[in-house]
Short mmCIF file of C-alpha atoms and ligand atoms in Angstrom, two decimals:
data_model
loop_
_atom_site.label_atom_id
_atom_site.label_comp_id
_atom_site.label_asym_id
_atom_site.label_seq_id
_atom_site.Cartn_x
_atom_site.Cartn_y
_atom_site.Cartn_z
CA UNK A 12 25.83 106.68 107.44
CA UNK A 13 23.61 103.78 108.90
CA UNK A 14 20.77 103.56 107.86
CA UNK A 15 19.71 102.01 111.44
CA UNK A 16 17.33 104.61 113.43
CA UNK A 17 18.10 105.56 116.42
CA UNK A 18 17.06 103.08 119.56
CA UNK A 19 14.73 105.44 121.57
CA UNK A 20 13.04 107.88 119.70
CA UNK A 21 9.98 107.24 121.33
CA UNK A 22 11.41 108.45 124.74
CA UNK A 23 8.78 111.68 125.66
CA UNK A 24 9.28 114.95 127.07
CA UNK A 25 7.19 116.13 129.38
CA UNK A 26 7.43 120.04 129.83
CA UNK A 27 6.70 121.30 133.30
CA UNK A 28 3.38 121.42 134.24
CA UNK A 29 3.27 125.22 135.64
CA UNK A 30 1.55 127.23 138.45
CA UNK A 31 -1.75 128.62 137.30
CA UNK A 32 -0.81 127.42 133.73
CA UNK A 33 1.81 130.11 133.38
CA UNK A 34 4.53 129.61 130.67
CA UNK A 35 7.98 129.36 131.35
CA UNK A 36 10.23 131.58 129.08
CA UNK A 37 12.99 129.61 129.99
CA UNK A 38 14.74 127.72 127.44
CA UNK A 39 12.56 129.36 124.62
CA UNK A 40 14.30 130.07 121.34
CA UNK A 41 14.54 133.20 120.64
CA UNK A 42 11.96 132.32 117.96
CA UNK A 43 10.03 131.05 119.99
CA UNK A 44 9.75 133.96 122.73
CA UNK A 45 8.81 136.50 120.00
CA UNK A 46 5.63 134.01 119.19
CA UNK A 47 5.05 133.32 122.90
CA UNK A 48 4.99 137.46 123.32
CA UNK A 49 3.20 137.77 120.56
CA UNK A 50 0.46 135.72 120.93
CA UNK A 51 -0.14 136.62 124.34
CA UNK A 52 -0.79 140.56 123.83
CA UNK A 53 2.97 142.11 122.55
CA UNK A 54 2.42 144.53 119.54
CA UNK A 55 3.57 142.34 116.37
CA UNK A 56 5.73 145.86 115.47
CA UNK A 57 7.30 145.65 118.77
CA UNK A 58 8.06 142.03 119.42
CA UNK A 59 11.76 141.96 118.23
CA UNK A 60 12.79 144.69 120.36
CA UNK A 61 11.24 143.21 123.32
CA UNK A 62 12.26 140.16 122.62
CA UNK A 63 15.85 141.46 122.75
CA UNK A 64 15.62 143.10 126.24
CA UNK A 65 13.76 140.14 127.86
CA UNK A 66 16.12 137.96 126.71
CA UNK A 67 19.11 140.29 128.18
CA UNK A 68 17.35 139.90 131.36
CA UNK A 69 16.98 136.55 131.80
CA UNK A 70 20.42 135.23 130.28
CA UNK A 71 22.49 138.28 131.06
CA UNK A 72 21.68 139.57 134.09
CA UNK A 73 20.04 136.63 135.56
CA UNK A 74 16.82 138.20 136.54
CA UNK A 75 13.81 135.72 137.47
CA UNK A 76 11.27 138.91 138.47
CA UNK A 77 9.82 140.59 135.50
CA UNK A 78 9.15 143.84 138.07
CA UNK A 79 13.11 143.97 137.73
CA UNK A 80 12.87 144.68 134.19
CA UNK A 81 13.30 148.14 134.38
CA UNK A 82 13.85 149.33 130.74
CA UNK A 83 9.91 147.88 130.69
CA UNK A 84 6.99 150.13 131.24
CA UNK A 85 5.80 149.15 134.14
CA UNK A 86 2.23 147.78 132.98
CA UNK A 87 3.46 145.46 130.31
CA UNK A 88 5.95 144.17 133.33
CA UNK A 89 2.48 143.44 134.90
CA UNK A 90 1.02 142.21 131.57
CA UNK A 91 4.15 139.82 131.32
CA UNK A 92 4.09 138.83 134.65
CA UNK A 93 0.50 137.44 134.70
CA UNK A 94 1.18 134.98 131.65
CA UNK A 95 4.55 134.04 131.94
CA UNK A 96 7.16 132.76 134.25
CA UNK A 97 10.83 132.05 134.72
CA UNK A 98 11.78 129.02 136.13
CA UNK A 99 14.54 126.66 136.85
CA UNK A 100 15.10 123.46 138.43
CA UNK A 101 15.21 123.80 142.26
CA UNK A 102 18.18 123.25 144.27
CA UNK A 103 17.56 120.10 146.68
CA UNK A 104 20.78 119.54 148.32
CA UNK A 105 24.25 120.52 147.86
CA UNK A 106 27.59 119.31 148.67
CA UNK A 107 30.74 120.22 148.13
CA UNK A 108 33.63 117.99 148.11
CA UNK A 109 37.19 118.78 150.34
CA UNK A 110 38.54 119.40 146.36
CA UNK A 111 36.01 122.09 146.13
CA UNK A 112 33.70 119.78 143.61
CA UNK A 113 30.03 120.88 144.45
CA UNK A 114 27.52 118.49 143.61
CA UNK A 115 23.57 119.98 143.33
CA UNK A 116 20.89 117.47 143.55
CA UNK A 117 18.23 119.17 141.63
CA UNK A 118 14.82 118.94 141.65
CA UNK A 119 12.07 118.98 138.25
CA UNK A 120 8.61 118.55 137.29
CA UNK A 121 7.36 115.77 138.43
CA UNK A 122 9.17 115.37 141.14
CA UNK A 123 12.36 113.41 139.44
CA UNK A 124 15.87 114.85 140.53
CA UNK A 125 19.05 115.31 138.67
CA UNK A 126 22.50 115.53 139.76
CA UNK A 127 25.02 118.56 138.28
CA UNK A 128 28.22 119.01 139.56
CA UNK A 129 30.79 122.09 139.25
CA UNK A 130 34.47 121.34 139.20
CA UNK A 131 36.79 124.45 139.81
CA UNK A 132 39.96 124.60 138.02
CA UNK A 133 43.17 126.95 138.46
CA UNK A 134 42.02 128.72 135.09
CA UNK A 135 38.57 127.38 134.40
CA UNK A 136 35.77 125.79 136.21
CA UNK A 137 33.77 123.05 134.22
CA UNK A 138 29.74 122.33 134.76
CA UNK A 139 29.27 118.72 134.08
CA UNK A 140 25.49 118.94 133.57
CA UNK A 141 22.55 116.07 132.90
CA UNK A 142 20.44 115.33 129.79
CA UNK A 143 17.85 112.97 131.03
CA UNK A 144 17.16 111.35 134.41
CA UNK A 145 18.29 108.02 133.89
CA UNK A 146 19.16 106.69 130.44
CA UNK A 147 17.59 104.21 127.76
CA UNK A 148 21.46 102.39 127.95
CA UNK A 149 23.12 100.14 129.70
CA UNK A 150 26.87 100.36 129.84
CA UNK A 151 27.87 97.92 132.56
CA UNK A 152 30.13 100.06 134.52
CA UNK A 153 28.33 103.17 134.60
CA UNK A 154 26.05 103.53 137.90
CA UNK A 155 23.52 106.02 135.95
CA UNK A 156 23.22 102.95 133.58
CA UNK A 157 21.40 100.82 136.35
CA UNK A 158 18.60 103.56 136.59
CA UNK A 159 15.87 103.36 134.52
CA UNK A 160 15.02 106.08 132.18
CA UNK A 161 12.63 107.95 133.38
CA UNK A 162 12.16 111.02 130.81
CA UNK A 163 13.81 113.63 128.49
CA UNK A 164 14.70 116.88 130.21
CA UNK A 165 13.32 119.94 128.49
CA UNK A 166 15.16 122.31 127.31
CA UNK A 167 14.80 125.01 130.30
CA UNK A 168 15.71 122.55 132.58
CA UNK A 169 18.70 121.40 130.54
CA UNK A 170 19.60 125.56 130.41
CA UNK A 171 18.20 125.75 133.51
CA UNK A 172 21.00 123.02 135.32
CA UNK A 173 23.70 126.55 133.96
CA UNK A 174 21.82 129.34 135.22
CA UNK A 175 21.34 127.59 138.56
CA UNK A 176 24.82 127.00 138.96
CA UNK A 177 25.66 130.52 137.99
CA UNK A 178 23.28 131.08 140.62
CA UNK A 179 25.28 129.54 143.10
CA UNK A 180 28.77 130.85 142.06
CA UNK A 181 26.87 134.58 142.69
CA UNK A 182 28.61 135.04 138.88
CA UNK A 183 25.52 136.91 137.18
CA UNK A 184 27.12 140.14 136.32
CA UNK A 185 25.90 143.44 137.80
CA UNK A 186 24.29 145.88 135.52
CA UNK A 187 27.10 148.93 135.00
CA UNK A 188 29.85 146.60 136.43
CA UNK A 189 33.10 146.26 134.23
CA UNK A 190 33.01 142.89 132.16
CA UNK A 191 34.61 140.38 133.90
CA UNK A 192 36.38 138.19 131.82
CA UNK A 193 37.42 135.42 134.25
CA UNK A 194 34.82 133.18 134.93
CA UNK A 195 33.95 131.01 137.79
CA UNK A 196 31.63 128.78 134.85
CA UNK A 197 33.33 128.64 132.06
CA UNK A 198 32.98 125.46 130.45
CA UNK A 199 30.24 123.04 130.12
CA UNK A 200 30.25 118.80 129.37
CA UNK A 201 27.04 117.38 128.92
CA UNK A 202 28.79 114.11 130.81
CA UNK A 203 25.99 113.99 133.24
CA UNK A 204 23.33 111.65 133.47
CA UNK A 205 21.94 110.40 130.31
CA UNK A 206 22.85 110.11 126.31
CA UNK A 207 22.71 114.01 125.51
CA UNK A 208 22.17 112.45 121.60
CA UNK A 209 18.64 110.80 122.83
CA UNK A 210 17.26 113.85 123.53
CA UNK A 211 18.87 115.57 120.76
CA UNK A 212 16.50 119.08 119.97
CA UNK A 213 16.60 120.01 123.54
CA UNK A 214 19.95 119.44 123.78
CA UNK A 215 20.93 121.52 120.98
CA UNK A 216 18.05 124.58 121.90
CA UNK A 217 19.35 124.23 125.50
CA UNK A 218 23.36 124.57 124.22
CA UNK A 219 22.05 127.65 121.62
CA UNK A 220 21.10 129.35 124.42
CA UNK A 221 24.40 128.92 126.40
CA UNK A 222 26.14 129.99 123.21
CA UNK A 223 24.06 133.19 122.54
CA UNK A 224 26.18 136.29 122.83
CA UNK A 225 23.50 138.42 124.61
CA UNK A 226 23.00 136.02 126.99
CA UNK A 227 24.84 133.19 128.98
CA UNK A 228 28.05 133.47 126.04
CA UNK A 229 30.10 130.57 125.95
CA UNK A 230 32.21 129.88 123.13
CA UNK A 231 31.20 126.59 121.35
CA UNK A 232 34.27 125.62 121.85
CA UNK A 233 33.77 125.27 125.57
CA UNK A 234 31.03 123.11 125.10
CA UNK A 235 31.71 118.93 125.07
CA UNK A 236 29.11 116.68 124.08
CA UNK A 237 29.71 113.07 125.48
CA UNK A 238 27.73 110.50 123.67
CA UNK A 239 28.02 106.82 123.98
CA UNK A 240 28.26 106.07 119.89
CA UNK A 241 24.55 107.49 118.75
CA UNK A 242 26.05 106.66 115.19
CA UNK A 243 23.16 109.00 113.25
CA UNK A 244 22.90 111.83 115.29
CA UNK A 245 27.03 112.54 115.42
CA UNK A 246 26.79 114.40 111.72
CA UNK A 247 24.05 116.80 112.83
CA UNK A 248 25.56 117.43 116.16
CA UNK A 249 28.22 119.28 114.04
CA UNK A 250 25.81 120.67 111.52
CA UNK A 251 23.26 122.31 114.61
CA UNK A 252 24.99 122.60 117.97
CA UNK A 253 28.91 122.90 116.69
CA UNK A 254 29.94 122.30 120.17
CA UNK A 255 33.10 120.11 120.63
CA UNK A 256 32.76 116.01 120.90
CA UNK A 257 33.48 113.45 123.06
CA UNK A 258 33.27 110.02 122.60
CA UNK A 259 33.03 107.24 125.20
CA UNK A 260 34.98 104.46 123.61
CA UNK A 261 36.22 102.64 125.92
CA UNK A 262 37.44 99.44 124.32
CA UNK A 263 39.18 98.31 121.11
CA UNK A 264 37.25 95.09 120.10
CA UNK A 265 33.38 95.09 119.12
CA UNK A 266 33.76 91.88 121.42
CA UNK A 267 34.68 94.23 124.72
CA UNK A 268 32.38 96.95 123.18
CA UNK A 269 29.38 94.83 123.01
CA UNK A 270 29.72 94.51 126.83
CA UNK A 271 31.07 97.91 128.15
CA UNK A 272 28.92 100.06 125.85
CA UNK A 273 25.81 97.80 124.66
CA UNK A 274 25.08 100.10 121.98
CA UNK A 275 27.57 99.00 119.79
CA UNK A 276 25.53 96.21 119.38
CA UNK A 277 23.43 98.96 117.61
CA UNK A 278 26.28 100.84 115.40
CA UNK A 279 29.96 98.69 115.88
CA UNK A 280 33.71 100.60 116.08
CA UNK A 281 34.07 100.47 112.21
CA UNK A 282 30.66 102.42 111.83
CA UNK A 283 31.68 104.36 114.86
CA UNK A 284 35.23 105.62 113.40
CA UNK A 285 33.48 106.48 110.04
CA UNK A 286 30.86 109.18 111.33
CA UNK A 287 33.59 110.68 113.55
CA UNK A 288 35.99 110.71 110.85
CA UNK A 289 33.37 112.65 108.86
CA UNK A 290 32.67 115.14 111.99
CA UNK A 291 32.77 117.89 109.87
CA UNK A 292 34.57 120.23 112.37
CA UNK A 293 36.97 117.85 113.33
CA UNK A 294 40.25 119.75 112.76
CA UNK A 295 43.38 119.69 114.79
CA UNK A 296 42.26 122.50 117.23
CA UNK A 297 39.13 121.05 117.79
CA UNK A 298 40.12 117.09 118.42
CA UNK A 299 37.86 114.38 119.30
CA UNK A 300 38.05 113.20 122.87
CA UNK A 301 38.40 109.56 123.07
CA UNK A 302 37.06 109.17 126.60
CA UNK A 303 38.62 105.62 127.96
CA UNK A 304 37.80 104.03 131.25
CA UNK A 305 39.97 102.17 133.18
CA UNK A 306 39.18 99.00 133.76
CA UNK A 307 41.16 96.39 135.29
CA UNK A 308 41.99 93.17 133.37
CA UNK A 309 39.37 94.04 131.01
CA UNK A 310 40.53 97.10 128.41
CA UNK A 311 43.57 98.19 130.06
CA UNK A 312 46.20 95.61 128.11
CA UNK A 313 49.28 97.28 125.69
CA UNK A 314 47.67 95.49 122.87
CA UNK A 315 44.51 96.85 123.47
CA UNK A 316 46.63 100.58 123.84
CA UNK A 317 48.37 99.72 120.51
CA UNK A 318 44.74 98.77 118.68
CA UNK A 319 43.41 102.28 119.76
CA UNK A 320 45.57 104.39 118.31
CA UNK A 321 45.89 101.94 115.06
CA UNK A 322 41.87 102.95 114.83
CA UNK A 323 42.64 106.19 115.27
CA UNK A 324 45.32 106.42 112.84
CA UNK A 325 43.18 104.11 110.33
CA UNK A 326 40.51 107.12 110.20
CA UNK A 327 43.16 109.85 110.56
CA UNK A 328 40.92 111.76 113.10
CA UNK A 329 42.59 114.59 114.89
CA UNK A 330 41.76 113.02 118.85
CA UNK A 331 43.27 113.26 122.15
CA UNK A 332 42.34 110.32 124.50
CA UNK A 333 41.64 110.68 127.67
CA UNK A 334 41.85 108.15 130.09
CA UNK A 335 39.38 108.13 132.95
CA UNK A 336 40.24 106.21 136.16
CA UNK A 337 37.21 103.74 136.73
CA UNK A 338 35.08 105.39 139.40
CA UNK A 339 33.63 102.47 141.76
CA UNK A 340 30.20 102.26 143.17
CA UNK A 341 28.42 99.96 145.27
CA UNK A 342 27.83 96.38 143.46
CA UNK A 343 29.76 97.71 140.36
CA UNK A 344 31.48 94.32 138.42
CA UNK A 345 34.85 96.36 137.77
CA UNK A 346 37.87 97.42 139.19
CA UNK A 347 39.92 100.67 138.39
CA UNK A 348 43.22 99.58 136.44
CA UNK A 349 46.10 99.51 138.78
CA UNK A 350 48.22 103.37 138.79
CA UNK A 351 51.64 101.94 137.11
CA UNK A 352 48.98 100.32 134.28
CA UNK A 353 47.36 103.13 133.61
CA UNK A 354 50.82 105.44 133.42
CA UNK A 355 52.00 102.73 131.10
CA UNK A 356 48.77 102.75 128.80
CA UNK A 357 49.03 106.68 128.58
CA UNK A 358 52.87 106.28 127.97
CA UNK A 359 52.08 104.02 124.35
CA UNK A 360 49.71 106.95 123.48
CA UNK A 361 51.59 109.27 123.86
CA UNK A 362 54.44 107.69 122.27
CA UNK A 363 52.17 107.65 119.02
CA UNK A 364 51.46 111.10 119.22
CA UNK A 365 48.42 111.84 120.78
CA UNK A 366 47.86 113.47 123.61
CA UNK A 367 46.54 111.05 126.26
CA UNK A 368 45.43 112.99 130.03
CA UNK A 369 44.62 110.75 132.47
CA UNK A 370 41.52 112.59 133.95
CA UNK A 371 42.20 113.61 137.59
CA UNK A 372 39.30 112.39 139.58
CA UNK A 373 37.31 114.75 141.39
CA UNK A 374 34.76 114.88 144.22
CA UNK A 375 34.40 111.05 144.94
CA UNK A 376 33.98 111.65 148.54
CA UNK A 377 30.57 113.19 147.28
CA UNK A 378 30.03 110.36 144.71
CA UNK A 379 29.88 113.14 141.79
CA UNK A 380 32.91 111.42 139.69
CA UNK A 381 32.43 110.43 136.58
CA UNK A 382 29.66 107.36 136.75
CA UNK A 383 28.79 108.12 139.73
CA UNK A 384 25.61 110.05 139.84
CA UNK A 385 22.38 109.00 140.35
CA UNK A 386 19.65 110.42 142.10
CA UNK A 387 18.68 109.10 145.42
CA UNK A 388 15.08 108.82 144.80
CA UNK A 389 15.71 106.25 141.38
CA UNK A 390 17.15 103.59 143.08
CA UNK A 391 15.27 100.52 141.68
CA UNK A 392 17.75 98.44 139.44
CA UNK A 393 16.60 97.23 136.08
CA UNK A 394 15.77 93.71 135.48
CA UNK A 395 18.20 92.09 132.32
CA UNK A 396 14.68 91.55 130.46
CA UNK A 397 14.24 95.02 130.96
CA UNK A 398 17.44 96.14 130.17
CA UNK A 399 17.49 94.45 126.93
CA UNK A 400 13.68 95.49 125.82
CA UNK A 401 14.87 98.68 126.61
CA UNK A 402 17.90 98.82 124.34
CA UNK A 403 16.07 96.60 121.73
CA UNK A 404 19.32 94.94 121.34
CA UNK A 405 17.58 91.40 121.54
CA UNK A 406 15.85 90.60 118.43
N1 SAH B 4 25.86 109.19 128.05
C1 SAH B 4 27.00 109.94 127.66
C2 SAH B 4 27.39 111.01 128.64
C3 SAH B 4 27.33 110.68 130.11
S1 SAH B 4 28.54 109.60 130.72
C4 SAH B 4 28.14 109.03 127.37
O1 SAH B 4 28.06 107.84 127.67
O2 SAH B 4 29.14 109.49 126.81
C5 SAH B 4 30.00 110.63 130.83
C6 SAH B 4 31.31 109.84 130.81
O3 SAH B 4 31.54 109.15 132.05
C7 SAH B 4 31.33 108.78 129.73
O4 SAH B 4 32.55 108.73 129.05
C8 SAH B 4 31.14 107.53 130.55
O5 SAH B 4 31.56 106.44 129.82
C9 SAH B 4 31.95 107.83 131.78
N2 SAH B 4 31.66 106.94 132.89
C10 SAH B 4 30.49 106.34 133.17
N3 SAH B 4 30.61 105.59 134.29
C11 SAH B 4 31.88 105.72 134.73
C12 SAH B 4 32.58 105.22 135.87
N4 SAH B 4 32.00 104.44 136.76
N5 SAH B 4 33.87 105.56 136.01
C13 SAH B 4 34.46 106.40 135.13
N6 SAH B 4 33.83 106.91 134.05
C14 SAH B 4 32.55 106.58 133.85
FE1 SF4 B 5 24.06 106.10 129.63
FE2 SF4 B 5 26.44 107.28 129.17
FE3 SF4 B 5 26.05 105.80 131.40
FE4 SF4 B 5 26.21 104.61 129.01
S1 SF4 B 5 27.86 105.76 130.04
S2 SF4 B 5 24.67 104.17 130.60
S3 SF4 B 5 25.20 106.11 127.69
S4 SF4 B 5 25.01 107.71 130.88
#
């Protein structure tokens, strides 16, 4: 492994500043609840227990009023309610595309937004939900790359992006109803805005949650981490969130790299291919996505389809590529590969054996594809000086 840090460790969190300091139970571990009950007033000797049922309440049933905790007595539902809270980012606006892509503008402490969008499938729907507001890097044809970072999200608000989506889909389950197995939310990517390895323990407490069984309950297998190549944190993504990975490789030469995704200034393709070949649950029914976008002229050549899969190969890593149609935004540099080039790029993949989707591209008419997002109130572009003191990719 590199023995490089990571770029932006310094980036802060700033937790939400609360109403009448209250503390927000949302996006506690469940560690962390039992010490946040217990030190304000819950019985050491009962703490697990109500741990347990508050924790039902919140990620099971979806309740936000402690009054509706009815297996409570009704003065430590009082007790609760004067110390604690449970909050989650506010809805600001939301559209919904003709393709039936909703896209929430949301709104967080501090008044920064972030964007999370829900894409319904025939036998899935996936929530593509946001790490930070902004991000640290700089990849040249990603629109979220020309906002500045502002902050890490917490985890409540990362946890908080699901639960006000299921929200929205009315898919919180009634208590006494049968189990319904078929759900409206049933995946997540963290392919929002930001590098979801940057702001890796709130990531990871954020995706535990989702995961628990008495709560939210998604398999870890339909979770997908997206990172940009955060070389040192792709072992313990493995190790402490065991969700599935995607990579966003998007070009064959460190040459291209350097320019599409700056931060393999940082940690190159070679270093790259190593970690993932050593993601320890990498197996064939959990594959790598190689995420590859489209761009015109500039990645999209046979050779450079023929040099991706010899990388691939190289490393033996069980991967599937997908192939994501540049999405276009105002002033971006790039152009999305032509159809026919793109079919043909696919075709070589496949030909070598791997399974290469060409991502279907969903809810540009709302400007919630892939690339797309960023918020409305973050407008101001970064200055190159900035961009590089930023990255710290100018020594
Ligand atoms: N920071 C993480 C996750 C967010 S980006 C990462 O880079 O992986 C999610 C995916 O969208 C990445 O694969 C990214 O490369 C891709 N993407 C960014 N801008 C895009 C655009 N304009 N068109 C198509 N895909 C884009
Ligand atoms: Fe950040 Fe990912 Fe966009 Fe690169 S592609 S600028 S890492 S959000």
């Amino acid at each position: 492994m590199s023995p490089k840090a990571p770029i932006t460790q310094d980036v802060m969190t700033i937790p939400r500043k609360l109403p009448e300091g209250k503390i927000n139970l949302v996006g506690l571990t469940r560690d962390q609840l039992r010490d946040a009950l217990i030190e304000h007033g819950t019985p050491e000797k009962q703490a697990k227990m109500r741990t347990g049922q508050i924790w039902q309440w919140i990620y099971q049933w979806g309740v936000r009023d402690f009054a509706e905790m009815t297996n409570l007595a009704k003065a430590y539902r009082a007790q609760l309610a004067e110390t604690f809270v449970i909050e989650i980012p506010e809805v600001v606006t939301r559209q919904v595309s003709e393709d039936g892509t909703r896209k929430y503008l949301c709104r967080i402490a501090g008044g920064h937004e972030v964007e999370v969008v829900y894409i319904p499938e025939e036998d899935r729907g996936t929530l593509c939900i946001s790490s930070q507001v902004g991000c640290t890097l700089t990849c040249s044809f990603c629109h979220t790359g020309t906002q500045k970072l502002v902050r890490n999200l917490t985890a409540a608000e990362i946890v908080g992006q699901v639960m006000m989506a299921r929200d929205d889909l009315e898919e919180w389950p009634v208590p006494g109803a049968p189990k319904d197995e078929t759900r409206l939310l049933s995946n997540i990517v963290l392919m929002g805005m930001g590098e979801p390895l940057y702001n890796f323990e709130n990531v990871r407490d954020a995706m535990k949650i989702a995961m628990d069984p008495e709560g939210i309950s998604l398999s870890r297998r339909r979770i997908t981490l997206s990172t940009s190549g955060v070389v040192p944190e792709i072992a313990r993504t493995a190790e402490e969130i065991g969700c599935l990975l995607a990579i966003s490789f998007h070009a064959t030469t460190n040459e291209t790299r350097d320019v599409l995704v700056p931060i393999n200034k940082r940690w190159n393709i070679e270093e790259l291919l190593q970690a993932l070949a050593s993601y320890p649950k990498a197996s064939n029914s959990e594959r790598i996505t190689f995420e590859y976008v489209m761009l015109d002229g500039v990645n999209d050549s046979d050779e450079d389809a023929h040099r991706l899969i010899d990388h691939i190969k190289r490393h033996n890593i069980p991967a599937k590529i997908n192939l994501i149609p540049f999405n276009e935004w105002p002033g971006a540099p790039y152009k999305r590969s032509s159809n026919n080039r793109i079919r043909a790029f696919a075709n070589i993949i496949y030909q070598a054996g791997y399974a290469s989707p060409i991502r279907k591209t969903r809810g540009e008419d709302i400007m919630a594809a892939c690339g797309q997002l960023k918020s409305a109130t973050e407008r101001a572009r970064k200055s190159r000086k900035q961009i590089a003191a930023e990255a710290g990719l100018q020594s």
